[in-house]
Structures are given as structure tokens and as C-alpha cells.
Short mmCIF file of C-alpha atoms in Angstrom, two decimals:
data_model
loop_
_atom_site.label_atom_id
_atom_site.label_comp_id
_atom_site.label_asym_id
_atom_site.label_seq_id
_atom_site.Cartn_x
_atom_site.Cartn_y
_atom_site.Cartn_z
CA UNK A 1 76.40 96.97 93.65
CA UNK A 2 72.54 98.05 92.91
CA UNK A 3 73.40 99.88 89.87
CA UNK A 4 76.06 97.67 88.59
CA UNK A 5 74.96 94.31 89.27
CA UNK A 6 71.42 94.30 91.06
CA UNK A 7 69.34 95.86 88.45
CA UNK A 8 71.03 94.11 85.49
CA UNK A 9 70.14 90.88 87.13
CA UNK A 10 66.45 92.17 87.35
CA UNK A 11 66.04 92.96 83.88
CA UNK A 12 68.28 89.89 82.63
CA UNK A 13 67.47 87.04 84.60
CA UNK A 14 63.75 86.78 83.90
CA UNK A 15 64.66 86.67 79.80
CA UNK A 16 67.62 83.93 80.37
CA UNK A 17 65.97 81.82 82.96
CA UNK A 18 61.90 81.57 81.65
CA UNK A 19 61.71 84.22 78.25
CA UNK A 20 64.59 82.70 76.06
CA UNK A 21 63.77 79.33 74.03
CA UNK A 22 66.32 77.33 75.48
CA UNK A 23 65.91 73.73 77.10
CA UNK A 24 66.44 73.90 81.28
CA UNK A 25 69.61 71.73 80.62
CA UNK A 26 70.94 74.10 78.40
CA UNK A 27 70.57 76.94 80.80
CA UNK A 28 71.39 74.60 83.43
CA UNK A 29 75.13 74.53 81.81
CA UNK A 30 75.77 77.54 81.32
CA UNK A 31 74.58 78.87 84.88
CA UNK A 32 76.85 75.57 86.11
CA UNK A 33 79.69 77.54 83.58
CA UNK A 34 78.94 80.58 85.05
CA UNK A 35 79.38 79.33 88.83
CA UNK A 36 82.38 77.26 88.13
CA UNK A 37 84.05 79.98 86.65
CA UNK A 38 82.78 82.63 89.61
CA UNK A 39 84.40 80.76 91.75
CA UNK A 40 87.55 79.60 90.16
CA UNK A 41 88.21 83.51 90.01
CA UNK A 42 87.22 83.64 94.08
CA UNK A 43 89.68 81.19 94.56
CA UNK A 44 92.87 83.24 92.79
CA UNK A 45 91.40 86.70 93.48
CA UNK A 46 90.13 86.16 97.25
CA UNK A 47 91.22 89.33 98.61
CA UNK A 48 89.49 91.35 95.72
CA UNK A 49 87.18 94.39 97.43
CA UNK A 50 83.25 93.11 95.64
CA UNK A 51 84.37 89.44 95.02
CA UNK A 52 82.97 87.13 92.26
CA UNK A 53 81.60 84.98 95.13
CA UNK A 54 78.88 87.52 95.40
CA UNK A 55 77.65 87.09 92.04
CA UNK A 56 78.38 83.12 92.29
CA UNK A 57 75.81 82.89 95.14
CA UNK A 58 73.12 84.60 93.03
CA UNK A 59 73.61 82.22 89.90
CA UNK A 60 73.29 79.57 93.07
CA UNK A 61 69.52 80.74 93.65
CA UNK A 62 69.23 81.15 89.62
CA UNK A 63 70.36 77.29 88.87
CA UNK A 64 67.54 76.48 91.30
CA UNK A 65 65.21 78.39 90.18
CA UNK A 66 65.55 76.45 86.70
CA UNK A 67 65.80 73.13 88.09
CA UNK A 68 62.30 73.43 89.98
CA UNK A 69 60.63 74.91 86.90
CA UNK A 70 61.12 71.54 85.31
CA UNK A 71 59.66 68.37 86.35
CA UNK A 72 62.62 66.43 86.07
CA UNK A 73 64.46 69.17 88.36
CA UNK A 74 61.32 68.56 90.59
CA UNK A 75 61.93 65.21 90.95
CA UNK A 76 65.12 65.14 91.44
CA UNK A 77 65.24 67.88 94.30
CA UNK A 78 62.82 65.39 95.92
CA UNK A 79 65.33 63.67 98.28
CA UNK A 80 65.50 67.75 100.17
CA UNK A 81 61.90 67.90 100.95
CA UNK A 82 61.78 64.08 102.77
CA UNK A 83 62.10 64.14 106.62
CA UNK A 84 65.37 62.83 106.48
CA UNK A 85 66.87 64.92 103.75
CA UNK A 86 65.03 67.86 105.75
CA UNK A 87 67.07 67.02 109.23
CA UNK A 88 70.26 66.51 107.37
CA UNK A 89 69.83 69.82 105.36
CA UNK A 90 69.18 71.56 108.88
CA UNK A 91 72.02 70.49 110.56
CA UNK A 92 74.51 70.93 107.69
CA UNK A 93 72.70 74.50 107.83
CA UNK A 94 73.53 75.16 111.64
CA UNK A 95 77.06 73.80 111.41
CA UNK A 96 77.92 75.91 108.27
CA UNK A 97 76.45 78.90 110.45
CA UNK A 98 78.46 78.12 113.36
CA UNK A 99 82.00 77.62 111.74
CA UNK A 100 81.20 80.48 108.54
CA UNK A 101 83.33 82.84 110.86
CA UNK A 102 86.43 80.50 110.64
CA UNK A 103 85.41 79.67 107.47
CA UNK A 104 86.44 83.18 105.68
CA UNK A 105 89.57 83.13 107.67
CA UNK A 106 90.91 79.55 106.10
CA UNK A 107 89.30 79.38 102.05
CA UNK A 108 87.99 83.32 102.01
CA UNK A 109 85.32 84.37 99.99
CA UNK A 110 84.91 81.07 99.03
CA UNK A 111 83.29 80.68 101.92
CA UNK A 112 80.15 82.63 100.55
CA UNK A 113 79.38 80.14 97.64
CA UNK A 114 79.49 77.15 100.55
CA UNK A 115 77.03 78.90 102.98
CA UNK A 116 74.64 79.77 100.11
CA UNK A 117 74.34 76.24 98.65
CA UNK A 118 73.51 74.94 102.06
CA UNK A 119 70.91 78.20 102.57
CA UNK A 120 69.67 77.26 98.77
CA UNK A 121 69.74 73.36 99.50
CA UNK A 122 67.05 74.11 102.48
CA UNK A 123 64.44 75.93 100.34
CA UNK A 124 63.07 72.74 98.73
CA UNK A 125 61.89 71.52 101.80
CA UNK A 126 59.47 74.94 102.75
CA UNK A 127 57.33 73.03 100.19
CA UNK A 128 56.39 70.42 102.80
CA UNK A 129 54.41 70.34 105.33
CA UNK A 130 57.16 69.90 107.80
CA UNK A 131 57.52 72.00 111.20
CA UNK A 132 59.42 74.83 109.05
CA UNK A 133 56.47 75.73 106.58
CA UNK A 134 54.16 75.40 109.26
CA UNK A 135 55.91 77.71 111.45
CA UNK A 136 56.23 80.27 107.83
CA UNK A 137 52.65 79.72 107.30
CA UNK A 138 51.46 81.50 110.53
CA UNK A 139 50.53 85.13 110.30
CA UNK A 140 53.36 86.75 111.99
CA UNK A 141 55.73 85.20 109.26
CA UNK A 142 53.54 85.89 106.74
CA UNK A 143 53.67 89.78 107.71
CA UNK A 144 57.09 89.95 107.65
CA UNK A 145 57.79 87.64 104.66
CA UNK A 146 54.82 90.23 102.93
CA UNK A 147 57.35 93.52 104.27
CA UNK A 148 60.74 91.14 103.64
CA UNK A 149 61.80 93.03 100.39
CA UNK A 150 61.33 96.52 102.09
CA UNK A 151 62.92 95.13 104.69
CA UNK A 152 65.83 93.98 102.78
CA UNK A 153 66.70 97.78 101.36
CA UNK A 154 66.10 99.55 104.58
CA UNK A 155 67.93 97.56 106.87
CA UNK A 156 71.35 99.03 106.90
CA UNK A 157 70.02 102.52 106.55
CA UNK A 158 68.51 101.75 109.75
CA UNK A 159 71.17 100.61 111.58
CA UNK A 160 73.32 103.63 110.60
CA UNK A 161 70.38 105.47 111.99
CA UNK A 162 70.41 104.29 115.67
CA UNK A 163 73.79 104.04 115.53
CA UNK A 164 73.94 107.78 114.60
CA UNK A 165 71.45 108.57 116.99
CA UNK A 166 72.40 106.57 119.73
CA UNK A 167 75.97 105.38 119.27
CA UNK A 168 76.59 104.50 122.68
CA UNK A 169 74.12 101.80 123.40
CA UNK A 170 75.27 98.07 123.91
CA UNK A 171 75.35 95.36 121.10
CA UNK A 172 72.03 93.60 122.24
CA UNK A 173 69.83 97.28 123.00
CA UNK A 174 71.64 97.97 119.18
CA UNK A 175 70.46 94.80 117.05
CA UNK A 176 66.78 95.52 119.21
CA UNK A 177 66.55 98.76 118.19
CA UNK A 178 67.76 98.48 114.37
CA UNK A 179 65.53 95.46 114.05
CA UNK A 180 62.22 97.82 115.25
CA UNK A 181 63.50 100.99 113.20
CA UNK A 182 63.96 98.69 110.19
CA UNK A 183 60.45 96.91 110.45
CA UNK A 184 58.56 100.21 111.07
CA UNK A 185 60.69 101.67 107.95
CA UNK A 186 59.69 98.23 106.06
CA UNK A 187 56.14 99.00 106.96
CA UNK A 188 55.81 102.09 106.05
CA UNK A 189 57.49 101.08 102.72
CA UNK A 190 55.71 98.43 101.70
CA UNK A 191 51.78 100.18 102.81
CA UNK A 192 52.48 103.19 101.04
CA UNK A 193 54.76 102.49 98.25
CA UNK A 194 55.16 99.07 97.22
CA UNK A 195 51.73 97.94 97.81
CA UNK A 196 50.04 101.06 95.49
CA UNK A 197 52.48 100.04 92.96
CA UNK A 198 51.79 96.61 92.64
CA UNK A 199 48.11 97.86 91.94
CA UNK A 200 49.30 99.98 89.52
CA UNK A 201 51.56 97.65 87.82
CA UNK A 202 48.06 95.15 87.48
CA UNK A 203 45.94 97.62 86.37
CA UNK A 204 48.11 98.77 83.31
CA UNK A 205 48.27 95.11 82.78
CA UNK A 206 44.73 94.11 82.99
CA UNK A 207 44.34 97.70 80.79
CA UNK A 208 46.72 96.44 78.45
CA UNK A 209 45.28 93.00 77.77
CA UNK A 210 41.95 94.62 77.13
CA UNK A 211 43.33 96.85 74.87
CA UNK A 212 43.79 93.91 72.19
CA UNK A 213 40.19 93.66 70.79
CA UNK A 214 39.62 91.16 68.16
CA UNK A 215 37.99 91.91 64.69
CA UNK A 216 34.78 90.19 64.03
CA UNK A 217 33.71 90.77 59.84
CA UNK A 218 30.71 89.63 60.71
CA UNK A 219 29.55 93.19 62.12
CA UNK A 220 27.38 95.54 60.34
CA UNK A 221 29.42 98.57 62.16
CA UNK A 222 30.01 101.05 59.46
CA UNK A 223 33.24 102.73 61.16
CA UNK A 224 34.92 99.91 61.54
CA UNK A 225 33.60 97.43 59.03
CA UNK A 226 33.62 94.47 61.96
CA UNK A 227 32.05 93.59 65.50
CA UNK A 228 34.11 93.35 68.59
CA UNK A 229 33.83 91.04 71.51
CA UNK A 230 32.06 92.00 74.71
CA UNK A 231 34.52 93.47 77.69
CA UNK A 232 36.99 94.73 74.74
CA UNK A 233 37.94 98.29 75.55
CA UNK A 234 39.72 99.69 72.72
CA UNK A 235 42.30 98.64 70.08
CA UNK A 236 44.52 101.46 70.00
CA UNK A 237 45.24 105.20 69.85
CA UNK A 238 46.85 104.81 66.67
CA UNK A 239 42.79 104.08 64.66
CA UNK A 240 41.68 107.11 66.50
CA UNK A 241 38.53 105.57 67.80
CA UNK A 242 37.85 103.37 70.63
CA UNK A 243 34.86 100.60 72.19
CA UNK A 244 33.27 101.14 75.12
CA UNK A 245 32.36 97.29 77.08
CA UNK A 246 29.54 95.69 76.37
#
């Protein structure tokens, strides 16, 4: 799933959904396409090992992704984030969580690409100030939401874990103990690897954008035949010279 589908998605989505000079309603339609199609072939194919409903429910989160990116999609989201379209939203959320179980027994996978449009349908909202992005604001949610990607790709390693370790405990002492394994994993994760990254990743950006110095032929520099701007660091490796900031 990572290699085959996961890391494509990286790597395409950003280009299709904000690089590619396309109007939101064109890429609306074809994500729409896309979905339709997804889950036409859930429908025939439901007892397929790695169903289409899988990728269906990411296009889900892509379509909105493009709709709030636009003003009109904005706008027209709006009704979610009132206090009624809030409540509804919520309890359309708890009953699809109560009856998902029954769900996949009667339509099947089809099941998935229901639950995530509710899930999806409840985002706009967290960009009230209702009781839910309150409660997301504090700073125990905002620790977790900071760790929620490490999270995400250690949490079944640490289930197997206890349940290697300790494969007689009880369902409740289980889910206790993979939850603490997984956030101390997530931790760990996100102080010492994905936090030093994400510095790295903005210096060689803020390195790169001071790389492009701009010629001024007003300079009386002899080597170059121009004057550069102050905080420009260099042009490039290919002149074989470089600036030092003013």
C-alpha cells in the first residue's frame, strides 16, 4: 500500500490539486470521475483483497481539499460550519460509527466511501469556534495533533509489539498499552526525526531562495560587470564565484 499507492499520492496530488493550471471545477470533475468510478468498481468487485474503496476515500479528502481552496467552494461548504449543520454533521457521524460494523456486512466495502464522507463532511466545521475546535485548540490536542503523523506509521507496529510481548493481556489492558507504546514511539519520532528534518527541509529552502541573486549593471564590480542586492548569497556553482551578504 505505501509503495504502491501512498507515495504516488504524495508526489502526485500536490501537482494535480494546486501545481497544474487547471480551474477547481475542472479538477473538481475529474476527482468526482475518479470517485464515481472507485466506487462503481467497489460495488462489482466488493470482495477484492485492497479494494478501490480505499483509494475512493482518499480522492474524498482530495475533492475537499479543492473545494476549500476556492472561494466559491468556501462558500458553499458554509452550511457545515453553522451550529446547526455542526449538530447534524455530529450525529450523522456517531450513527455511521455505531452501525459501520453492520454496515460492511450488508453493501461491503462500500461502506468505507460512506463513513469517510461523513468523517470529511465534519472537518469544515473545526474552522469555527464551536466546542470541537476549542476542545482541539488546547495543548494536550495540540501535542498529539503535532506527533499525529508519527503516530499514524507507528501505530500498528506497536500493537504487534505488546501483543508479542504480552499476548495474554485482556482487550482493555491491550488498547492501554498499544496506545502508550505508540505515543512514546510517536514521540520519539517526531523529536528526533521529523522535527530536525523539517529544519532541514527550510533551511535548503531559505538557502535556495537566496541563491537567486539579481544582476544590477549599474555596479562598477569588475568580476562580474554588475552589483548585487544586499542579503544575496551567491548565484551559482556553475560562475565559479560567489557573494558574501551585505
Amino acid at each position: 500500500w505505501t509503495l504502491g499507492i501512498e507515495q504516488k499520492f504524495y508526489l502526485l496530488w500536490p501537482l494535480i490539486a494546486f501545481g497544474l493550471v487547471l480551474s477547481a471545477r475542472v479538477r473538481l470533475a475529474t476527482i468526482g470521475l475518479m470517485i464515481g468510478a472507485l466506487t462503481i468498481a467497489t460495488v462489482m468487485w466488493r470482495d477484492v483483497l485492497g479494494s478501490p474503496a480505499s483509494c475512493a476515500s482518499i480522492l474524498v479528502g482530495c475533492a475537499l481539499a479543492v473545494l476549500m481552496h476556492t472561494r466559491v467552494g468556501f462558500v458553499r461548504l458554509r452550511p457545515l460550519m453553522t451550529p446547526v449543520g455542526r449538530v447534524v454533521v455530529l450525529m450523522a457521524f456517531l450513527l455511521a460509527q455505531l452501525l459501520v460494523g453492520r454496515s460492511y456486512a450488508i453493501v461491503g466495502e462500500l461502506a468505507t466511501v460512506a463513513y469517510v464522507i461523513v468523517v470529511a463532511a465534519l472537518l469544515p466545521g473545526l474552522l469555527t469556534d464551536g466546542a470541537a475546535a476549542v476542545a482541539l485548540s488546547t495543548k494536550p490536542m495540540r501535542w498529539l495533533g503535532a506527533r499525529s503523523y508519527s503516530l499514524y506509521l507507528c501505530q500498528v507496529l506497536a500493537a504487534w509489539t505488546v501483543y508479542a510481548l504480552l499476548p495474554k493481556l485482556g482487550a482493555s489492558a491491550m488498547i492501554i498499552a498499544t496506545t502508550v507504546v505508540g505515543l512514546v514511539v510517536a514521540d520519539v519520532l517526531y523529536r528526533y526525526v521529523e522535527s530536525p528534518m523539517i529544519r532541514v527541509g527550510r533551511q535548503l529552502e531559505s538557502v535556495r531562495a537566496a541563491t537567486i541573486a539579481t544582476y544590477d549593471p549599474r555596479s562598477k564590480d569588475r568580476r562580474f560587470g554588475g552589483r548585487f542586492r544586499p542579503g544575496e548569497l551567491r548565484l551559482g556553482l556553475t560562475h565559479g564565484w560567489r557573494i558574501k551578504p551585505r
